[in-house]
Amino acid sequence: MHDYSDARRNMVLSQLLTNKVTDERVIEAMGAVPRERFVPASHRAVAYVDEDVAVGHGRFLMEPMLFARLLQAADVKSHEAVLDVACATGYSTAVLARLASAVVALEDQSELAEQAGELLDQLGVSNAAVVSGPVVDGYAAQAPYDVIVVEGALEVEPKALLDQLADGGRLVAVMNDEGRVGRATIFTNYAGAIARRTLFDASTPHIAAFRKKVGFVF
């Protein structure tokens, strides 16, 4: 099997460290997880390029730099519980599992959810569980969550997910609800009141379930 350790190291050096990623825990986690395992075999050569990598069923692995900056903004603590929304094949879950105490990975594409579970098992990730269900609904059975990470762009605020944040909890996502330019955004729950703050401009593929519904026009 091809050794991708150099590609992983180069990703950290050229994409993370040069783009305002300074959180040592995020850098270490992304430098340790074998991203190539989570993409189709035909895509492994581009697993570490600075762009989103499609994995099928409308899902993708988010561009490394953007994913790292969202994680840095979320500031995941080692004792916290995380919900990973639209986890695809589980790469993001494997990274989050190195940062958090427990991770629930949610995916509505059952084939990908099954694949994610198998890959996480193969890598010995013991503090993450993959569940299958509608991503817009979150996973209330294990709520509240200290951190929620959404793996794609949203055209509508994720109300059900925000309702599942713990007091002091943070949700990070790319919002595309105010125009054509996407913006990395953090939502924070302050005793039931949700504050929203824009972090930086960002572009990533949309999650179909979070697109605006187009009404009938005469």
mmCIF file with all atom_site columns, N, CA, C and O in Angstrom, residues 25 33 68-70 98 116 187 214:
data_model
loop_
_atom_site.group_PDB
_atom_site.id
_atom_site.type_symbol
_atom_site.label_atom_id
_atom_site.label_alt_id
_atom_site.label_comp_id
_atom_site.label_asym_id
_atom_site.label_entity_id
_atom_site.label_seq_id
_atom_site.pdbx_PDB_ins_code
_atom_site.Cartn_x
_atom_site.Cartn_y
_atom_site.Cartn_z
_atom_site.occupancy
_atom_site.B_iso_or_equiv
_atom_site.pdbx_formal_charge
_atom_site.auth_seq_id
_atom_site.auth_comp_id
_atom_site.auth_asym_id
_atom_site.auth_atom_id
_atom_site.pdbx_PDB_model_num
ATOM 1  N N  . ARG A 1 25  ? -3.557  21.147 18.779 1.00 0.00 ? 25  ARG A N  1
ATOM 2  C CA . ARG A 1 25  ? -4.350  19.916 18.843 1.00 0.00 ? 25  ARG A CA 1
ATOM 3  C C  . ARG A 1 25  ? -4.999  19.608 17.497 1.00 0.00 ? 25  ARG A C  1
ATOM 4  O O  . ARG A 1 25  ? -5.060  18.446 17.076 1.00 0.00 ? 25  ARG A O  1
ATOM 5  N N  . VAL A 1 33  ? -4.534  11.505 11.175 1.00 0.00 ? 33  VAL A N  1
ATOM 6  C CA . VAL A 1 33  ? -5.606  10.701 10.568 1.00 0.00 ? 33  VAL A CA 1
ATOM 7  C C  . VAL A 1 33  ? -5.324  10.477 9.083  1.00 0.00 ? 33  VAL A C  1
ATOM 8  O O  . VAL A 1 33  ? -5.116  11.440 8.334  1.00 0.00 ? 33  VAL A O  1
ATOM 9  N N  . ALA A 1 68  ? -9.974  22.668 9.056  1.00 0.00 ? 68  ALA A N  1
ATOM 10 C CA . ALA A 1 68  ? -9.105  22.976 10.200 1.00 0.00 ? 68  ALA A CA 1
ATOM 11 C C  . ALA A 1 68  ? -9.482  24.297 10.852 1.00 0.00 ? 68  ALA A C  1
ATOM 12 O O  . ALA A 1 68  ? -9.505  24.411 12.086 1.00 0.00 ? 68  ALA A O  1
ATOM 13 N N  . ARG A 1 69  ? -9.799  25.290 10.048 1.00 0.00 ? 69  ARG A N  1
ATOM 14 C CA . ARG A 1 69  ? -10.146 26.595 10.619 1.00 0.00 ? 69  ARG A CA 1
ATOM 15 C C  . ARG A 1 69  ? -11.495 26.553 11.336 1.00 0.00 ? 69  ARG A C  1
ATOM 16 O O  . ARG A 1 69  ? -11.688 27.233 12.355 1.00 0.00 ? 69  ARG A O  1
ATOM 17 N N  . LEU A 1 70  ? -12.426 25.753 10.833 1.00 0.00 ? 70  LEU A N  1
ATOM 18 C CA . LEU A 1 70  ? -13.696 25.590 11.544 1.00 0.00 ? 70  LEU A CA 1
ATOM 19 C C  . LEU A 1 70  ? -13.472 24.894 12.889 1.00 0.00 ? 70  LEU A C  1
ATOM 20 O O  . LEU A 1 70  ? -14.036 25.301 13.908 1.00 0.00 ? 70  LEU A O  1
ATOM 21 N N  . ARG A 1 98  ? -10.214 12.656 18.071 1.00 0.00 ? 98  ARG A N  1
ATOM 22 C CA . ARG A 1 98  ? -8.923  12.932 18.709 1.00 0.00 ? 98  ARG A CA 1
ATOM 23 C C  . ARG A 1 98  ? -8.969  14.204 19.554 1.00 0.00 ? 98  ARG A C  1
ATOM 24 O O  . ARG A 1 98  ? -8.061  14.443 20.356 1.00 0.00 ? 98  ARG A O  1
ATOM 25 N N  . ALA A 1 116 ? -18.579 4.559  7.009  1.00 0.00 ? 116 ALA A N  1
ATOM 26 C CA . ALA A 1 116 ? -17.920 5.336  8.066  1.00 0.00 ? 116 ALA A CA 1
ATOM 27 C C  . ALA A 1 116 ? -17.713 4.477  9.308  1.00 0.00 ? 116 ALA A C  1
ATOM 28 O O  . ALA A 1 116 ? -16.623 4.488  9.911  1.00 0.00 ? 116 ALA A O  1
ATOM 29 N N  . PHE A 1 187 ? -22.084 29.749 15.803 1.00 0.00 ? 187 PHE A N  1
ATOM 30 C CA . PHE A 1 187 ? -23.260 30.034 16.624 1.00 0.00 ? 187 PHE A CA 1
ATOM 31 C C  . PHE A 1 187 ? -22.926 29.588 18.047 1.00 0.00 ? 187 PHE A C  1
ATOM 32 O O  . PHE A 1 187 ? -22.390 28.489 18.241 1.00 0.00 ? 187 PHE A O  1
ATOM 33 N N  . VAL A 1 214 ? -37.799 26.230 -2.474 1.00 0.00 ? 214 VAL A N  1
ATOM 34 C CA . VAL A 1 214 ? -38.272 27.207 -3.449 1.00 0.00 ? 214 VAL A CA 1
ATOM 35 C C  . VAL A 1 214 ? -39.793 27.119 -3.521 1.00 0.00 ? 214 VAL A C  1
ATOM 36 O O  . VAL A 1 214 ? -40.349 26.062 -3.826 1.00 0.00 ? 214 VAL A O  1
#
